PDB file of C-alpha atoms in Angstrom:
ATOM      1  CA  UNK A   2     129.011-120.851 -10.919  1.00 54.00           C
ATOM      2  CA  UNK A   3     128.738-117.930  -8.752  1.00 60.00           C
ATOM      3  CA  UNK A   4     124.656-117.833  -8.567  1.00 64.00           C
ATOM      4  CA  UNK A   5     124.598-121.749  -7.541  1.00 69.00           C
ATOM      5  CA  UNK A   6     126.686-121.349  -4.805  1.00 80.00           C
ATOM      6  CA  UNK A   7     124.384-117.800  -3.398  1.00 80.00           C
ATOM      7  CA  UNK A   8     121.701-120.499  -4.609  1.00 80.00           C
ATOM      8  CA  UNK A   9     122.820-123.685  -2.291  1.00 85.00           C
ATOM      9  CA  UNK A  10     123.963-120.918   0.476  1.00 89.00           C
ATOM     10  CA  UNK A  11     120.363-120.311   0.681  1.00 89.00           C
ATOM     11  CA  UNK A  12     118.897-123.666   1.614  1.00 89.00           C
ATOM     12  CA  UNK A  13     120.625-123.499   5.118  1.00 88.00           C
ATOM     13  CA  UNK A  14     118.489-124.135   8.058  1.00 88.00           C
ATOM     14  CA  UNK A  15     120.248-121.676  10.725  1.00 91.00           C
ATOM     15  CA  UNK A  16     117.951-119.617  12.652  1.00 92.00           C
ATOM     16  CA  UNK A  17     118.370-116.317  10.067  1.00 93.00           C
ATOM     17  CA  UNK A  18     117.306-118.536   7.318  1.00 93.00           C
ATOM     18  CA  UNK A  19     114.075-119.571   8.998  1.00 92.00           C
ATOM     19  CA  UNK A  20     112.960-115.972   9.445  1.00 93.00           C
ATOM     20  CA  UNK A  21     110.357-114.128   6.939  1.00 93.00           C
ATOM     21  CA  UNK A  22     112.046-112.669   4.476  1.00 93.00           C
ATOM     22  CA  UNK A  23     109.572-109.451   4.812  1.00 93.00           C
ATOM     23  CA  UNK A  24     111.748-109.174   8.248  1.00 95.00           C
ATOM     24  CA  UNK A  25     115.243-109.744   6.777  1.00 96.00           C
ATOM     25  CA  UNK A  26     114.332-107.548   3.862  1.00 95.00           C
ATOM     26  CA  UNK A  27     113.489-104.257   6.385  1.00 96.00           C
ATOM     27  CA  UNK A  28     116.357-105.155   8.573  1.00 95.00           C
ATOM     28  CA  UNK A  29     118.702-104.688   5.275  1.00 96.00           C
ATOM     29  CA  UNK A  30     116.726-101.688   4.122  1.00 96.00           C
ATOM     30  CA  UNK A  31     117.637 -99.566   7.441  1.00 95.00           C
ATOM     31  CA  UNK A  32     120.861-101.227   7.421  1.00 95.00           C
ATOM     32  CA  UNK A  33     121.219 -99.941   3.949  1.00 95.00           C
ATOM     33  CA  UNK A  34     120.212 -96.630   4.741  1.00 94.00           C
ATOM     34  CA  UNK A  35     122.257 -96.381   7.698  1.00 94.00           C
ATOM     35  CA  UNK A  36     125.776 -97.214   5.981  1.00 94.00           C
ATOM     36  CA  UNK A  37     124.685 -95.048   3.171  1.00 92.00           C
ATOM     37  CA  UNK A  38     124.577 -91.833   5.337  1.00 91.00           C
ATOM     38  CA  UNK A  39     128.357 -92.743   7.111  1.00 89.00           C
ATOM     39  CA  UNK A  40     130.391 -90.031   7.249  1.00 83.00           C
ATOM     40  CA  UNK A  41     134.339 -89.094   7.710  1.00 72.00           C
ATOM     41  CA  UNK A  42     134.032 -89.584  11.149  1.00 74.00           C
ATOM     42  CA  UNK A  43     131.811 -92.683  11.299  1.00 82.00           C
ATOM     43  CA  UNK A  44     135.343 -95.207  11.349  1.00 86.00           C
ATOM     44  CA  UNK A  45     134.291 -96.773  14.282  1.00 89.00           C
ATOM     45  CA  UNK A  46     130.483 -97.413  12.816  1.00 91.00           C
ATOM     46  CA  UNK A  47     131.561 -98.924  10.066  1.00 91.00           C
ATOM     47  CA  UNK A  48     134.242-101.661  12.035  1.00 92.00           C
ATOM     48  CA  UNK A  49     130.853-102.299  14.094  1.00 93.00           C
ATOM     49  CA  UNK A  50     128.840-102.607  10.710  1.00 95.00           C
ATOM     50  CA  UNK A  51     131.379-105.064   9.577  1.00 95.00           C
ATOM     51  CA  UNK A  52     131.401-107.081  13.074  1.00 95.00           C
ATOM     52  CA  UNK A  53     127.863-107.226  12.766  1.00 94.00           C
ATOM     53  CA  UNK A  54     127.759-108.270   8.976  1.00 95.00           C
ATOM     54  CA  UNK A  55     130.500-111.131   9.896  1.00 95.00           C
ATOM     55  CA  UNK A  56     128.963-112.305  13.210  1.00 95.00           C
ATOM     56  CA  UNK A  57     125.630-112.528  11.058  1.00 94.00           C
ATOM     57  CA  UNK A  58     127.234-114.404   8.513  1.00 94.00           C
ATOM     58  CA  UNK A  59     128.597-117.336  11.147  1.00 94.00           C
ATOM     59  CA  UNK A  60     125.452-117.158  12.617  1.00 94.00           C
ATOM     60  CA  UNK A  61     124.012-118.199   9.497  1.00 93.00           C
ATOM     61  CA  UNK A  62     126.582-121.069   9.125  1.00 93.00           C
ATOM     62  CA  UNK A  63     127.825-119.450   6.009  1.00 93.00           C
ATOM     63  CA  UNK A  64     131.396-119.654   4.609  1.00 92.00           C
ATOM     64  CA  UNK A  65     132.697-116.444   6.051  1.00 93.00           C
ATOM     65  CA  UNK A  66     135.514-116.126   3.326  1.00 93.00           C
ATOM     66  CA  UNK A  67     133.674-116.342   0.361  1.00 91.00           C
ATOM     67  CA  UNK A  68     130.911-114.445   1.372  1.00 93.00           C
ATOM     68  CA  UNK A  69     133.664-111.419   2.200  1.00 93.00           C
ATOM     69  CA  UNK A  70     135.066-112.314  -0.900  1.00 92.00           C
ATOM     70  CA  UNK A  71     131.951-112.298  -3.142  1.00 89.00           C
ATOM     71  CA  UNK A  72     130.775-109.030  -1.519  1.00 91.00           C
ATOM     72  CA  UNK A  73     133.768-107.399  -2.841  1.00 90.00           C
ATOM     73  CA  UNK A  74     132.654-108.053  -6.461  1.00 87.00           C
ATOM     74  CA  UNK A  75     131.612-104.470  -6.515  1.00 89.00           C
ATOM     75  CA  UNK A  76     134.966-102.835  -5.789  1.00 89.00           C
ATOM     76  CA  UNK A  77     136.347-102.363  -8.959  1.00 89.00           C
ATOM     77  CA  UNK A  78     133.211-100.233 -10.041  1.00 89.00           C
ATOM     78  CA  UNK A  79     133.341 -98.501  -6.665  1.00 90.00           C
ATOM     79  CA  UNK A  80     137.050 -97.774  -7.323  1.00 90.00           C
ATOM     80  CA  UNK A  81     136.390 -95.299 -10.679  1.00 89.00           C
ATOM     81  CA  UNK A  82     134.663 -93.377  -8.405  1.00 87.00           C
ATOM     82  CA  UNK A  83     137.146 -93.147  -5.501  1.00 90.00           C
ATOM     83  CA  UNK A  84     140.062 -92.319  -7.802  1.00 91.00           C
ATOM     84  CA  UNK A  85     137.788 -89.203  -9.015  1.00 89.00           C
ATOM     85  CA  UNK A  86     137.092 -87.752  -5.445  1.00 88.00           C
ATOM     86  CA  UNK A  87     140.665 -88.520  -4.272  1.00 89.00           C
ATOM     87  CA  UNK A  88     142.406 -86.540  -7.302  1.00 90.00           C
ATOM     88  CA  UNK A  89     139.863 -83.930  -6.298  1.00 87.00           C
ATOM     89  CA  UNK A  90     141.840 -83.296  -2.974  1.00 84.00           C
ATOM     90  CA  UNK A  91     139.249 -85.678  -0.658  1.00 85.00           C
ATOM     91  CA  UNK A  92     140.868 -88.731   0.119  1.00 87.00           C
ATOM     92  CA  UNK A  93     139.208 -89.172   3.223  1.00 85.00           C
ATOM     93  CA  UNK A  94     135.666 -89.725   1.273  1.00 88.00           C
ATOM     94  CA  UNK A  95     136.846 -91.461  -1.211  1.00 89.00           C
ATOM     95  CA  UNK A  96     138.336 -94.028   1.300  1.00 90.00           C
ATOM     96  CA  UNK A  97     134.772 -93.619   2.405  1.00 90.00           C
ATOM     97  CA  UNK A  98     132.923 -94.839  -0.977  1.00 91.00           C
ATOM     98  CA  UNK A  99     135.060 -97.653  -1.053  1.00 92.00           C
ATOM     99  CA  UNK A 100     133.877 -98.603   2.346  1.00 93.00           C
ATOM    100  CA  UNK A 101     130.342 -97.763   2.026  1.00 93.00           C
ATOM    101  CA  UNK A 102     130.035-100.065  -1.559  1.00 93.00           C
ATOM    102  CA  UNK A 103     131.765-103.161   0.207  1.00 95.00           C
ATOM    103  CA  UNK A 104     129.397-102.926   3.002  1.00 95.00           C
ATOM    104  CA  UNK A 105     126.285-102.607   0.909  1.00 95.00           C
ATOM    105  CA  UNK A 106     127.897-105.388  -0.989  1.00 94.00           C
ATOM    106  CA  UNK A 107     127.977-107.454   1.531  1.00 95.00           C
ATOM    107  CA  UNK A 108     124.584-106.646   3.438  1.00 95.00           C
ATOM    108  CA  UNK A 109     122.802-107.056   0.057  1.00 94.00           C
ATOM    109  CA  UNK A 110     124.497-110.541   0.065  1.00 94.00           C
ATOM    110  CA  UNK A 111     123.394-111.690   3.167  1.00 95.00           C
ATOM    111  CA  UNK A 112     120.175-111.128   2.225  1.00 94.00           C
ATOM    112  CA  UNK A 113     119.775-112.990  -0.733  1.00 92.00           C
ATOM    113  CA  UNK A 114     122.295-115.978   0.722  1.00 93.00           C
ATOM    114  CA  UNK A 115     120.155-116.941   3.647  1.00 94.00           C
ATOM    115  CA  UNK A 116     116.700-116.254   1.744  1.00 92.00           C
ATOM    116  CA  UNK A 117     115.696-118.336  -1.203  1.00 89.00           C
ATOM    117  CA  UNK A 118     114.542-116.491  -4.138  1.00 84.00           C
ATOM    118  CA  UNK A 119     111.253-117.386  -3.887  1.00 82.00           C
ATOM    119  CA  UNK A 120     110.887-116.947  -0.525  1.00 87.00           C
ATOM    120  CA  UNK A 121     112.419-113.351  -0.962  1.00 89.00           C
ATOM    121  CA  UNK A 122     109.758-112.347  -4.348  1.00 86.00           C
ATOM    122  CA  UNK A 123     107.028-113.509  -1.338  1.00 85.00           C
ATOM    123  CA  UNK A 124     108.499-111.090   1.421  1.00 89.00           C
ATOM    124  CA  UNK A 125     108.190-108.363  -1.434  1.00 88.00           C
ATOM    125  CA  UNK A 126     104.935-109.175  -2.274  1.00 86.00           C
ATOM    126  CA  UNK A 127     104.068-109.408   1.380  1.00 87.00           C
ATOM    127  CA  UNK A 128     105.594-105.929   1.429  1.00 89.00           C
ATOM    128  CA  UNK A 129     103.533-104.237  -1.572  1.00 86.00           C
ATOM    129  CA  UNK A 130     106.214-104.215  -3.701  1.00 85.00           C
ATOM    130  CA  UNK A 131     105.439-102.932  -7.682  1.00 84.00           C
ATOM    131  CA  UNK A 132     103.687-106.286  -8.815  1.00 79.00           C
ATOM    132  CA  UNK A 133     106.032-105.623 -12.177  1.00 78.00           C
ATOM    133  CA  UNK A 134     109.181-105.280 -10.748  1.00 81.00           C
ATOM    134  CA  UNK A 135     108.880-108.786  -9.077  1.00 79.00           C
ATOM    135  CA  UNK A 136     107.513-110.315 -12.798  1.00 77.00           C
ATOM    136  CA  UNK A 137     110.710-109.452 -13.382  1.00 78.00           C
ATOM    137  CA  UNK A 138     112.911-110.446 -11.039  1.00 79.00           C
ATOM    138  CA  UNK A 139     111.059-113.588 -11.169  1.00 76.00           C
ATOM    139  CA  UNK A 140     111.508-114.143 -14.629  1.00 75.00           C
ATOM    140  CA  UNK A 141     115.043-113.100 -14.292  1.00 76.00           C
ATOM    141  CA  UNK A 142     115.653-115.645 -11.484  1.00 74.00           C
ATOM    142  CA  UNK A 143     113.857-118.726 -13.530  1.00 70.00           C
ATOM    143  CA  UNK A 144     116.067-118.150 -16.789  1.00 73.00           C
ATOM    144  CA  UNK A 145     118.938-116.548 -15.662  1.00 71.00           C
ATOM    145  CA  UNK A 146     120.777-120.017 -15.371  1.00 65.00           C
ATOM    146  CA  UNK A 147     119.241-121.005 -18.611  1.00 67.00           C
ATOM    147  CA  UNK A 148     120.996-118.397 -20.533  1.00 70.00           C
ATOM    148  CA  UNK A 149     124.175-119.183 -19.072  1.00 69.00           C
ATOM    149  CA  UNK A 150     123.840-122.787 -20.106  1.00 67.00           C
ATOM    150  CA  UNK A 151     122.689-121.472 -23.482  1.00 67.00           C
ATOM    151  CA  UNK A 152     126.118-119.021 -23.449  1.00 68.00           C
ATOM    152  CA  UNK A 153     128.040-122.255 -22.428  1.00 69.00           C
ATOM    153  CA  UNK A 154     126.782-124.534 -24.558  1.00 70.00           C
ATOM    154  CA  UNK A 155     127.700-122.058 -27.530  1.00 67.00           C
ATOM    155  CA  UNK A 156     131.559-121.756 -26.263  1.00 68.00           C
ATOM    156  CA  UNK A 157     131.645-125.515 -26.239  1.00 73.00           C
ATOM    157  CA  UNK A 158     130.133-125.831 -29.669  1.00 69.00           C
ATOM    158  CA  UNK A 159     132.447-123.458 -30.842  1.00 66.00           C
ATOM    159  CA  UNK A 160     135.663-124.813 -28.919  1.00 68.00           C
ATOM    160  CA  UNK A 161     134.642-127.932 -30.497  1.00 71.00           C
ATOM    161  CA  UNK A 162     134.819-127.045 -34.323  1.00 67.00           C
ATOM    162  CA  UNK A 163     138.376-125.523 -33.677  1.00 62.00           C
ATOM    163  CA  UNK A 164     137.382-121.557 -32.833  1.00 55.00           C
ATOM    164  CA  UNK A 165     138.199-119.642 -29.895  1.00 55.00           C
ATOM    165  CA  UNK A 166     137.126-115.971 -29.056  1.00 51.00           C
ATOM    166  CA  UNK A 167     140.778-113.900 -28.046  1.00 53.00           C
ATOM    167  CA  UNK A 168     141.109-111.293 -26.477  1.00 46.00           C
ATOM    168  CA  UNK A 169     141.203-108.635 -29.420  1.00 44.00           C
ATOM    169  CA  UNK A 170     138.587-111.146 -31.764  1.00 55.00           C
ATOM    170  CA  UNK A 171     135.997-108.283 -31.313  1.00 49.00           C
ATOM    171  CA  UNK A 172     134.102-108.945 -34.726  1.00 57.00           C
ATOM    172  CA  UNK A 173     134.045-112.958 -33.422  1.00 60.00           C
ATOM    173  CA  UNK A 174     132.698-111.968 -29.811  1.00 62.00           C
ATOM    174  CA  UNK A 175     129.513-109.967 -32.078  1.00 63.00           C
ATOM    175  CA  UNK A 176     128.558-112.588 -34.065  1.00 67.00           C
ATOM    176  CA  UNK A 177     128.463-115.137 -30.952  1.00 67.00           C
ATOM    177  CA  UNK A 178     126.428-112.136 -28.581  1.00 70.00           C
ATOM    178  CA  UNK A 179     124.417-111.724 -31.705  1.00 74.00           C
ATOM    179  CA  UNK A 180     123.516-115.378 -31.738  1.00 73.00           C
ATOM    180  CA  UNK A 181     122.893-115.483 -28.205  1.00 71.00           C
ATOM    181  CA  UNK A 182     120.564-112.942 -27.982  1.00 74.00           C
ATOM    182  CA  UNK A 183     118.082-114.039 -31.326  1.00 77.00           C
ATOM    183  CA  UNK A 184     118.184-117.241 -29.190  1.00 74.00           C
ATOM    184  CA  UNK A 185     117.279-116.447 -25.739  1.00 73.00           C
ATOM    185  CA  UNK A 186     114.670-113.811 -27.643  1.00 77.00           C
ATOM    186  CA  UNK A 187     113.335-116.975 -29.483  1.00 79.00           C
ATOM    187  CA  UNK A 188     113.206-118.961 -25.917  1.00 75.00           C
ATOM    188  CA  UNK A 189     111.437-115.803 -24.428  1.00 74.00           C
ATOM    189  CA  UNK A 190     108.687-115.884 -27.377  1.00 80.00           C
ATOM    190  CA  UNK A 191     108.254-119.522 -26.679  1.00 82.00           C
ATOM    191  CA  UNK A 192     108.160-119.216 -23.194  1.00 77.00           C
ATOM    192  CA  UNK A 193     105.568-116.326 -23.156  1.00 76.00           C
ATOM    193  CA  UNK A 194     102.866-118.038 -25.385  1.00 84.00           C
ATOM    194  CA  UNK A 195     103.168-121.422 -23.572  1.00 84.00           C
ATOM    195  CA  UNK A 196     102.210-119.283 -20.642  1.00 78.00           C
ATOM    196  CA  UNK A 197      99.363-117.773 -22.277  1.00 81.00           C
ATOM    197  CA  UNK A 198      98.233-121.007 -23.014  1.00 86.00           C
ATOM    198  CA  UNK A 199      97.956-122.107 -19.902  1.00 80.00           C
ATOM    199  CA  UNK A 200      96.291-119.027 -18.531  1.00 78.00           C
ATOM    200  CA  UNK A 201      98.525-116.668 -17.597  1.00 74.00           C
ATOM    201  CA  UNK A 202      96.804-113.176 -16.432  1.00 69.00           C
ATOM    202  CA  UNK A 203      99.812-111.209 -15.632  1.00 65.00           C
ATOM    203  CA  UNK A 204     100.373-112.258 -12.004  1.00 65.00           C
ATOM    204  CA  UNK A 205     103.070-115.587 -10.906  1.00 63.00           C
ATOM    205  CA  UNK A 206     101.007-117.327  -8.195  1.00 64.00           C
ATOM    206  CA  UNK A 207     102.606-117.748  -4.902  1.00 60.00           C
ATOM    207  CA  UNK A 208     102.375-121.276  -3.932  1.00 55.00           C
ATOM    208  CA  UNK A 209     103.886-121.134  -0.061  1.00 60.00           C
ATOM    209  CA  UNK A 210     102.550-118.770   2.383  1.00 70.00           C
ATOM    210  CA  UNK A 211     104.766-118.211   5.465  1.00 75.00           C
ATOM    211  CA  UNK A 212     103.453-116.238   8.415  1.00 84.00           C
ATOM    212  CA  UNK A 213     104.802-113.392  10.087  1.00 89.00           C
ATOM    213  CA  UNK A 214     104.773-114.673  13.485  1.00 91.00           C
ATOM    214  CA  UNK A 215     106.452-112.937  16.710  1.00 93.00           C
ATOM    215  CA  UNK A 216     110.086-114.242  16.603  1.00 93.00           C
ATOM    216  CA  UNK A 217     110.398-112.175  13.141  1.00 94.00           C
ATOM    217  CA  UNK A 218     109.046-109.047  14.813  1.00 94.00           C
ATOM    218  CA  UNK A 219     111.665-109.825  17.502  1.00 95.00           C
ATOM    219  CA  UNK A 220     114.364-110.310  15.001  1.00 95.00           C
ATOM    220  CA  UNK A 221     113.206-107.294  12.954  1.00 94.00           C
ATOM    221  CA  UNK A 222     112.936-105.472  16.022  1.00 96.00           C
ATOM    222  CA  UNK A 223     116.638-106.538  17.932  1.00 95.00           C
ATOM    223  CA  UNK A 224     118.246-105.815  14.278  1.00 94.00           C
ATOM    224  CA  UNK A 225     116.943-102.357  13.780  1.00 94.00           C
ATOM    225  CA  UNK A 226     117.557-101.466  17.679  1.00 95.00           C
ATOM    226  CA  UNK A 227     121.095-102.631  16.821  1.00 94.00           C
ATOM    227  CA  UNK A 228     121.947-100.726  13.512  1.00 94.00           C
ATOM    228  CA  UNK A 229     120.389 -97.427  14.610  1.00 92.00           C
ATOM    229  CA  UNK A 230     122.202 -97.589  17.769  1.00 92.00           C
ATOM    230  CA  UNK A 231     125.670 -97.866  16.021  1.00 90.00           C
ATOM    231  CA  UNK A 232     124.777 -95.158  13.543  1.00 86.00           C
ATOM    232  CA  UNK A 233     123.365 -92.500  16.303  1.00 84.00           C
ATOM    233  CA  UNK A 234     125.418 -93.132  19.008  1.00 73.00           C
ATOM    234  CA  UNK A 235     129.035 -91.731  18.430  1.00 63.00           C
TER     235      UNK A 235
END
């Protein structure tokens, strides 16, 4: 499963992994911004970009390959939109948003691959982040995996009494989305008054507290310094 391995990726103990996520989440925010405003004649900032997204990745003793390869998960969505600008007459740009996507594929993936989840809902709090936006990711993170067991557990059950789902079964695949979602809503009911019960007010606690010491200003810092540099300087 896809979200296991971004999940064991992010146990490492290189020296990106050890830094506050607060730090690795501003780094990737100018980063962001920066590839976002690329234009037709920013080819050369974007091979740096990608140097600098690789090189991070090794540094991070991550599997170079798949992480390249998992970044361009967002291609194909990218793509509708590239064939639209190049039939009208830009090429050049849409070459462009092709580009751009992979690389904010890929920086959004280092991020999350060399920062736990938890750790990375703390750097958001630590940040001031909308207190429901991270109920939700949090919730998303801590049953995400359950519903795919749930999903899996229903193929098996079916594969078991002699069904399978084709590729043109459309009324079969409805049912069996049907049934999946009166269960996980069932789970979610469950789930939300056994937290009530045990006092939930609205608010996950945070049980790990990391300081933001001076090596994560420095990081913060020498990453910023680096990104703006490639995106000013021509």
């Amino acid at each position: 499963m896809r979200l296991a391995r971004i999940e064991r990726w992010s146990q490492g103990r290189s020296t990106i992994h050890q830094r506050h996520a607060a730090a690795k989440i501003l780094a990737t925010l100018v980063l962001l911004v920066s590839i976002a405003t690329l234009e037709h004649h920013a080819a050369t900032a974007c091979v740096l970009y990608f140097i600098l997204l690789t090189a991070t990745a090794a540094t991070a003793r991550l599997p170079v390959l798949s992480i390249l390869w998992s970044a361009a998960a967002v291609l194909p969505f990218a793509l509708c939109f590239a064939i639209v600008t190049a039939i009208a007459g830009d090429p050049d740009r849409a070459l462009l948003l092709l580009t751009r996507a992979w690389l904010s594929s890929l920086t959004a993936l280092l991020l999350i691959a060399t920062t736990p989840m938890p750790s990375l809902i703390a750097g958001l709090e630590y940040l001031h982040a909308p207190r429901f936006l991270l109920q939700v990711m949090q919730f998303l993170y801590r049953y995400l995996i359950v519903l795919v067991e749930e999903a899996g557990a229903m193929r098996q059950a079916g594969a078991a009494r002699g069904g399978s789902l084709g590729v043109l079964q459309f009324r079969q695949s409805a049912a069996a989305a049907g049934v999946l979602f009166a269960r996980a809503y069932a789970r979610a009911q469950a789930i939300h008054r056994a937290m009530l019960s045990r006092g939930f007010e609205g608010r996950l606690p945070v049980f790990v507290h990391i300081a933001f010491r001076p090596a994560d200003a420095r990081f913060l810092a020498l990453a910023a310094a680096i990104v703006l540099a490639v995106r000013i300087v021509p």
